[in-house]
């Protein structure tokens, strides 16, 4: 028998985790699943996962039973913290919606007290919904962005956050001088990048709100800090694509970001609904990632993302809620809407593929798959305990599930934040639902 280790804690319940990409691997070898399983945690690490009958000796057991499912935390690869309060702002496509709702909302973040209130509510919502890692837009404000970082750190949240950079085509109150944008971004980057679980993303909002000089400064920052992320938008809406072609003299939208050195394997571009073959080829060669935000694409009428087309081009894709154009922070909803967006294009995604996109696939999109995204020995102990009896209807649906695939499908299409009983990041409990 191996020596008894007093520091290991075993969680006993159903266990499900993707372990490989089900878009390129046979479904049955893309995940692990145990009806009666364990996850062993020591400090901030997972030290083992398996069938209960194969558990290591341990006296510290949290026995949850078969009505709970342990699964990796959800990863949201694109959302806007300041837009939490404007979810569901009604009417209009992207460019009109930005002017009517988004810019006035973001201008309020000049007030640090407002930023503090929204930051608390924002991380509450993410944790309630089981999102344990996210790539996050702030506003242009240095202090508000600092507040979002500080709140993430206080919660033990795993976040990649960036100050929005904008210097044209927005109200004056949201425009900055390119040099100030660089200086403020750099200050925040130096303070927060690689501090604990936090990382910095260089965050030009998108090409239309950036002058060439601003993008030049963003590129300078990226050259100075090559392991920082780049987070922006691309090809969400057809009018936006034509506008970029008027504003910049490049053949394609993606060429703008490439020209300023903003595309590599730490670049995450939200949407990509209207990318051309040439752009997909460029993104694939650079290793840039796309965040697919189906709820937002449907809400703003942006278009139908061609998932397999993008994956076949060799571009890595994660899922995003895109709060506040997306109408819920729930990644279960993102999975359900991703299914529907493909379904109307005659493509059927399996529950395994959907769960992968919201966990290990999202982690891969953020280059964090060595650390999180699946329940495997050596990875950080970032996981959820889902309550399969969360509501009478969920209990009824879960009890008749004939397989793990069927169980996951029920949770994807019917589940919400009530499913998330407890959540752990790096072994630390960050949420419990009473
Ligand atoms: Zn967005």
mmCIF file with all atom_site columns, C-alpha atoms in Angstrom, residues 193-291:
data_model
loop_
_atom_site.group_PDB
_atom_site.id
_atom_site.type_symbol
_atom_site.label_atom_id
_atom_site.label_alt_id
_atom_site.label_comp_id
_atom_site.label_asym_id
_atom_site.label_entity_id
_atom_site.label_seq_id
_atom_site.pdbx_PDB_ins_code
_atom_site.Cartn_x
_atom_site.Cartn_y
_atom_site.Cartn_z
_atom_site.occupancy
_atom_site.B_iso_or_equiv
_atom_site.pdbx_formal_charge
_atom_site.auth_seq_id
_atom_site.auth_comp_id
_atom_site.auth_asym_id
_atom_site.auth_atom_id
_atom_site.pdbx_PDB_model_num
ATOM 1  C CA . UNK A 1 193 ? 0.295   40.032 -15.674 1.00 0.00 ? 193 UNK A CA 1
ATOM 2  C CA . UNK A 1 194 ? 1.338   36.649 -14.222 1.00 0.00 ? 194 UNK A CA 1
ATOM 3  C CA . UNK A 1 195 ? 0.379   37.750 -10.696 1.00 0.00 ? 195 UNK A CA 1
ATOM 4  C CA . UNK A 1 196 ? -1.090  34.573 -9.151  1.00 0.00 ? 196 UNK A CA 1
ATOM 5  C CA . UNK A 1 197 ? -3.888  33.317 -11.392 1.00 0.00 ? 197 UNK A CA 1
ATOM 6  C CA . UNK A 1 198 ? -4.194  36.602 -13.304 1.00 0.00 ? 198 UNK A CA 1
ATOM 7  C CA . UNK A 1 199 ? -2.936  37.486 -16.775 1.00 0.00 ? 199 UNK A CA 1
ATOM 8  C CA . UNK A 1 200 ? -3.087  40.657 -18.884 1.00 0.00 ? 200 UNK A CA 1
ATOM 9  C CA . UNK A 1 201 ? -4.641  41.017 -22.338 1.00 0.00 ? 201 UNK A CA 1
ATOM 10 C CA . UNK A 1 202 ? -3.735  43.915 -24.649 1.00 0.00 ? 202 UNK A CA 1
ATOM 11 C CA . UNK A 1 203 ? -7.266  44.921 -25.631 1.00 0.00 ? 203 UNK A CA 1
ATOM 12 C CA . UNK A 1 204 ? -7.948  47.208 -28.591 1.00 0.00 ? 204 UNK A CA 1
ATOM 13 C CA . UNK A 1 205 ? -11.773 47.127 -28.796 1.00 0.00 ? 205 UNK A CA 1
ATOM 14 C CA . UNK A 1 206 ? -11.746 46.450 -32.544 1.00 0.00 ? 206 UNK A CA 1
ATOM 15 C CA . UNK A 1 207 ? -10.275 47.978 -35.679 1.00 0.00 ? 207 UNK A CA 1
ATOM 16 C CA . UNK A 1 208 ? -12.989 50.645 -36.235 1.00 0.00 ? 208 UNK A CA 1
ATOM 17 C CA . UNK A 1 209 ? -12.353 52.318 -32.843 1.00 0.00 ? 209 UNK A CA 1
ATOM 18 C CA . UNK A 1 210 ? -8.568  52.263 -33.351 1.00 0.00 ? 210 UNK A CA 1
ATOM 19 C CA . UNK A 1 211 ? -6.386  54.616 -35.363 1.00 0.00 ? 211 UNK A CA 1
ATOM 20 C CA . UNK A 1 212 ? -3.291  53.137 -36.992 1.00 0.00 ? 212 UNK A CA 1
ATOM 21 C CA . UNK A 1 213 ? -1.276  54.899 -34.290 1.00 0.00 ? 213 UNK A CA 1
ATOM 22 C CA . UNK A 1 214 ? -3.198  53.165 -31.487 1.00 0.00 ? 214 UNK A CA 1
ATOM 23 C CA . UNK A 1 215 ? -2.692  49.767 -33.111 1.00 0.00 ? 215 UNK A CA 1
ATOM 24 C CA . UNK A 1 216 ? 0.997   50.638 -33.485 1.00 0.00 ? 216 UNK A CA 1
ATOM 25 C CA . UNK A 1 217 ? 1.164   51.190 -29.716 1.00 0.00 ? 217 UNK A CA 1
ATOM 26 C CA . UNK A 1 218 ? -0.735  47.935 -29.065 1.00 0.00 ? 218 UNK A CA 1
ATOM 27 C CA . UNK A 1 219 ? 1.809   46.140 -31.256 1.00 0.00 ? 219 UNK A CA 1
ATOM 28 C CA . UNK A 1 220 ? 4.653   47.787 -29.332 1.00 0.00 ? 220 UNK A CA 1
ATOM 29 C CA . UNK A 1 221 ? 3.244   46.424 -26.078 1.00 0.00 ? 221 UNK A CA 1
ATOM 30 C CA . UNK A 1 222 ? 2.958   42.950 -27.576 1.00 0.00 ? 222 UNK A CA 1
ATOM 31 C CA . UNK A 1 223 ? 6.566   43.048 -28.732 1.00 0.00 ? 223 UNK A CA 1
ATOM 32 C CA . UNK A 1 224 ? 7.661   44.220 -25.304 1.00 0.00 ? 224 UNK A CA 1
ATOM 33 C CA . UNK A 1 225 ? 5.614   41.533 -23.488 1.00 0.00 ? 225 UNK A CA 1
ATOM 34 C CA . UNK A 1 226 ? 5.331   38.600 -25.920 1.00 0.00 ? 226 UNK A CA 1
ATOM 35 C CA . UNK A 1 227 ? 3.549   36.333 -23.433 1.00 0.00 ? 227 UNK A CA 1
ATOM 36 C CA . UNK A 1 228 ? 0.748   38.858 -22.851 1.00 0.00 ? 228 UNK A CA 1
ATOM 37 C CA . UNK A 1 229 ? -2.555  38.075 -24.532 1.00 0.00 ? 229 UNK A CA 1
ATOM 38 C CA . UNK A 1 230 ? -4.239  40.082 -27.278 1.00 0.00 ? 230 UNK A CA 1
ATOM 39 C CA . UNK A 1 231 ? -8.030  40.281 -27.039 1.00 0.00 ? 231 UNK A CA 1
ATOM 40 C CA . UNK A 1 232 ? -10.224 41.981 -29.634 1.00 0.00 ? 232 UNK A CA 1
ATOM 41 C CA . UNK A 1 233 ? -13.150 41.475 -32.023 1.00 0.00 ? 233 UNK A CA 1
ATOM 42 C CA . UNK A 1 234 ? -13.226 40.504 -35.690 1.00 0.00 ? 234 UNK A CA 1
ATOM 43 C CA . UNK A 1 235 ? -15.850 40.070 -38.421 1.00 0.00 ? 235 UNK A CA 1
ATOM 44 C CA . UNK A 1 236 ? -18.889 39.997 -36.204 1.00 0.00 ? 236 UNK A CA 1
ATOM 45 C CA . UNK A 1 237 ? -21.193 41.868 -38.532 1.00 0.00 ? 237 UNK A CA 1
ATOM 46 C CA . UNK A 1 238 ? -21.187 42.545 -42.275 1.00 0.00 ? 238 UNK A CA 1
ATOM 47 C CA . UNK A 1 239 ? -21.421 46.341 -41.940 1.00 0.00 ? 239 UNK A CA 1
ATOM 48 C CA . UNK A 1 240 ? -18.475 46.258 -39.556 1.00 0.00 ? 240 UNK A CA 1
ATOM 49 C CA . UNK A 1 241 ? -16.421 44.335 -42.154 1.00 0.00 ? 241 UNK A CA 1
ATOM 50 C CA . UNK A 1 242 ? -17.177 46.911 -44.881 1.00 0.00 ? 242 UNK A CA 1
ATOM 51 C CA . UNK A 1 243 ? -16.412 49.758 -42.465 1.00 0.00 ? 243 UNK A CA 1
ATOM 52 C CA . UNK A 1 244 ? -12.971 48.276 -41.705 1.00 0.00 ? 244 UNK A CA 1
ATOM 53 C CA . UNK A 1 245 ? -12.298 48.111 -45.418 1.00 0.00 ? 245 UNK A CA 1
ATOM 54 C CA . UNK A 1 246 ? -13.119 51.829 -45.710 1.00 0.00 ? 246 UNK A CA 1
ATOM 55 C CA . UNK A 1 247 ? -10.995 52.792 -42.697 1.00 0.00 ? 247 UNK A CA 1
ATOM 56 C CA . UNK A 1 248 ? -7.890  50.744 -43.494 1.00 0.00 ? 248 UNK A CA 1
ATOM 57 C CA . UNK A 1 249 ? -6.209  50.033 -46.787 1.00 0.00 ? 249 UNK A CA 1
ATOM 58 C CA . UNK A 1 250 ? -5.780  46.303 -46.308 1.00 0.00 ? 250 UNK A CA 1
ATOM 59 C CA . UNK A 1 251 ? -7.426  43.630 -48.418 1.00 0.00 ? 251 UNK A CA 1
ATOM 60 C CA . UNK A 1 252 ? -8.935  41.834 -45.411 1.00 0.00 ? 252 UNK A CA 1
ATOM 61 C CA . UNK A 1 253 ? -9.989  42.667 -41.840 1.00 0.00 ? 253 UNK A CA 1
ATOM 62 C CA . UNK A 1 254 ? -7.515  40.184 -40.296 1.00 0.00 ? 254 UNK A CA 1
ATOM 63 C CA . UNK A 1 255 ? -4.664  41.858 -42.200 1.00 0.00 ? 255 UNK A CA 1
ATOM 64 C CA . UNK A 1 256 ? -5.151  44.958 -40.022 1.00 0.00 ? 256 UNK A CA 1
ATOM 65 C CA . UNK A 1 257 ? -4.339  43.077 -36.812 1.00 0.00 ? 257 UNK A CA 1
ATOM 66 C CA . UNK A 1 258 ? -1.575  41.117 -38.518 1.00 0.00 ? 258 UNK A CA 1
ATOM 67 C CA . UNK A 1 259 ? 0.064   44.269 -39.861 1.00 0.00 ? 259 UNK A CA 1
ATOM 68 C CA . UNK A 1 260 ? 0.462   45.625 -36.327 1.00 0.00 ? 260 UNK A CA 1
ATOM 69 C CA . UNK A 1 261 ? 1.881   42.368 -34.944 1.00 0.00 ? 261 UNK A CA 1
ATOM 70 C CA . UNK A 1 262 ? -1.237  41.456 -32.985 1.00 0.00 ? 262 UNK A CA 1
ATOM 71 C CA . UNK A 1 263 ? -1.750  37.884 -34.183 1.00 0.00 ? 263 UNK A CA 1
ATOM 72 C CA . UNK A 1 264 ? -0.109  34.934 -32.491 1.00 0.00 ? 264 UNK A CA 1
ATOM 73 C CA . UNK A 1 265 ? -1.140  31.957 -30.358 1.00 0.00 ? 265 UNK A CA 1
ATOM 74 C CA . UNK A 1 266 ? -2.044  34.271 -27.471 1.00 0.00 ? 266 UNK A CA 1
ATOM 75 C CA . UNK A 1 267 ? -4.491  36.262 -29.614 1.00 0.00 ? 267 UNK A CA 1
ATOM 76 C CA . UNK A 1 268 ? -8.191  35.653 -29.089 1.00 0.00 ? 268 UNK A CA 1
ATOM 77 C CA . UNK A 1 269 ? -10.544 37.262 -31.588 1.00 0.00 ? 269 UNK A CA 1
ATOM 78 C CA . UNK A 1 270 ? -14.233 37.302 -30.749 1.00 0.00 ? 270 UNK A CA 1
ATOM 79 C CA . UNK A 1 271 ? -16.818 36.198 -33.326 1.00 0.00 ? 271 UNK A CA 1
ATOM 80 C CA . UNK A 1 272 ? -15.243 35.622 -36.760 1.00 0.00 ? 272 UNK A CA 1
ATOM 81 C CA . UNK A 1 273 ? -18.667 35.041 -38.297 1.00 0.00 ? 273 UNK A CA 1
ATOM 82 C CA . UNK A 1 274 ? -17.734 36.454 -41.707 1.00 0.00 ? 274 UNK A CA 1
ATOM 83 C CA . UNK A 1 275 ? -14.057 35.458 -42.088 1.00 0.00 ? 275 UNK A CA 1
ATOM 84 C CA . UNK A 1 276 ? -12.861 34.678 -45.600 1.00 0.00 ? 276 UNK A CA 1
ATOM 85 C CA . UNK A 1 277 ? -10.752 31.690 -46.643 1.00 0.00 ? 277 UNK A CA 1
ATOM 86 C CA . UNK A 1 278 ? -7.692  33.962 -46.809 1.00 0.00 ? 278 UNK A CA 1
ATOM 87 C CA . UNK A 1 279 ? -8.306  35.235 -43.295 1.00 0.00 ? 279 UNK A CA 1
ATOM 88 C CA . UNK A 1 280 ? -8.820  31.741 -41.885 1.00 0.00 ? 280 UNK A CA 1
ATOM 89 C CA . UNK A 1 281 ? -5.580  30.679 -43.511 1.00 0.00 ? 281 UNK A CA 1
ATOM 90 C CA . UNK A 1 282 ? -3.781  33.671 -41.970 1.00 0.00 ? 282 UNK A CA 1
ATOM 91 C CA . UNK A 1 283 ? -5.238  33.042 -38.489 1.00 0.00 ? 283 UNK A CA 1
ATOM 92 C CA . UNK A 1 284 ? -4.291  29.387 -38.714 1.00 0.00 ? 284 UNK A CA 1
ATOM 93 C CA . UNK A 1 285 ? -0.708  30.206 -39.697 1.00 0.00 ? 285 UNK A CA 1
ATOM 94 C CA . UNK A 1 286 ? -0.402  32.719 -36.858 1.00 0.00 ? 286 UNK A CA 1
ATOM 95 C CA . UNK A 1 287 ? -2.059  30.372 -34.343 1.00 0.00 ? 287 UNK A CA 1
ATOM 96 C CA . UNK A 1 288 ? -4.692  32.984 -33.420 1.00 0.00 ? 288 UNK A CA 1
ATOM 97 C CA . UNK A 1 289 ? -7.900  31.729 -31.757 1.00 0.00 ? 289 UNK A CA 1
ATOM 98 C CA . UNK A 1 290 ? -11.562 32.505 -32.283 1.00 0.00 ? 290 UNK A CA 1
ATOM 99 C CA . UNK A 1 291 ? -14.082 32.925 -29.493 1.00 0.00 ? 291 UNK A CA 1
#
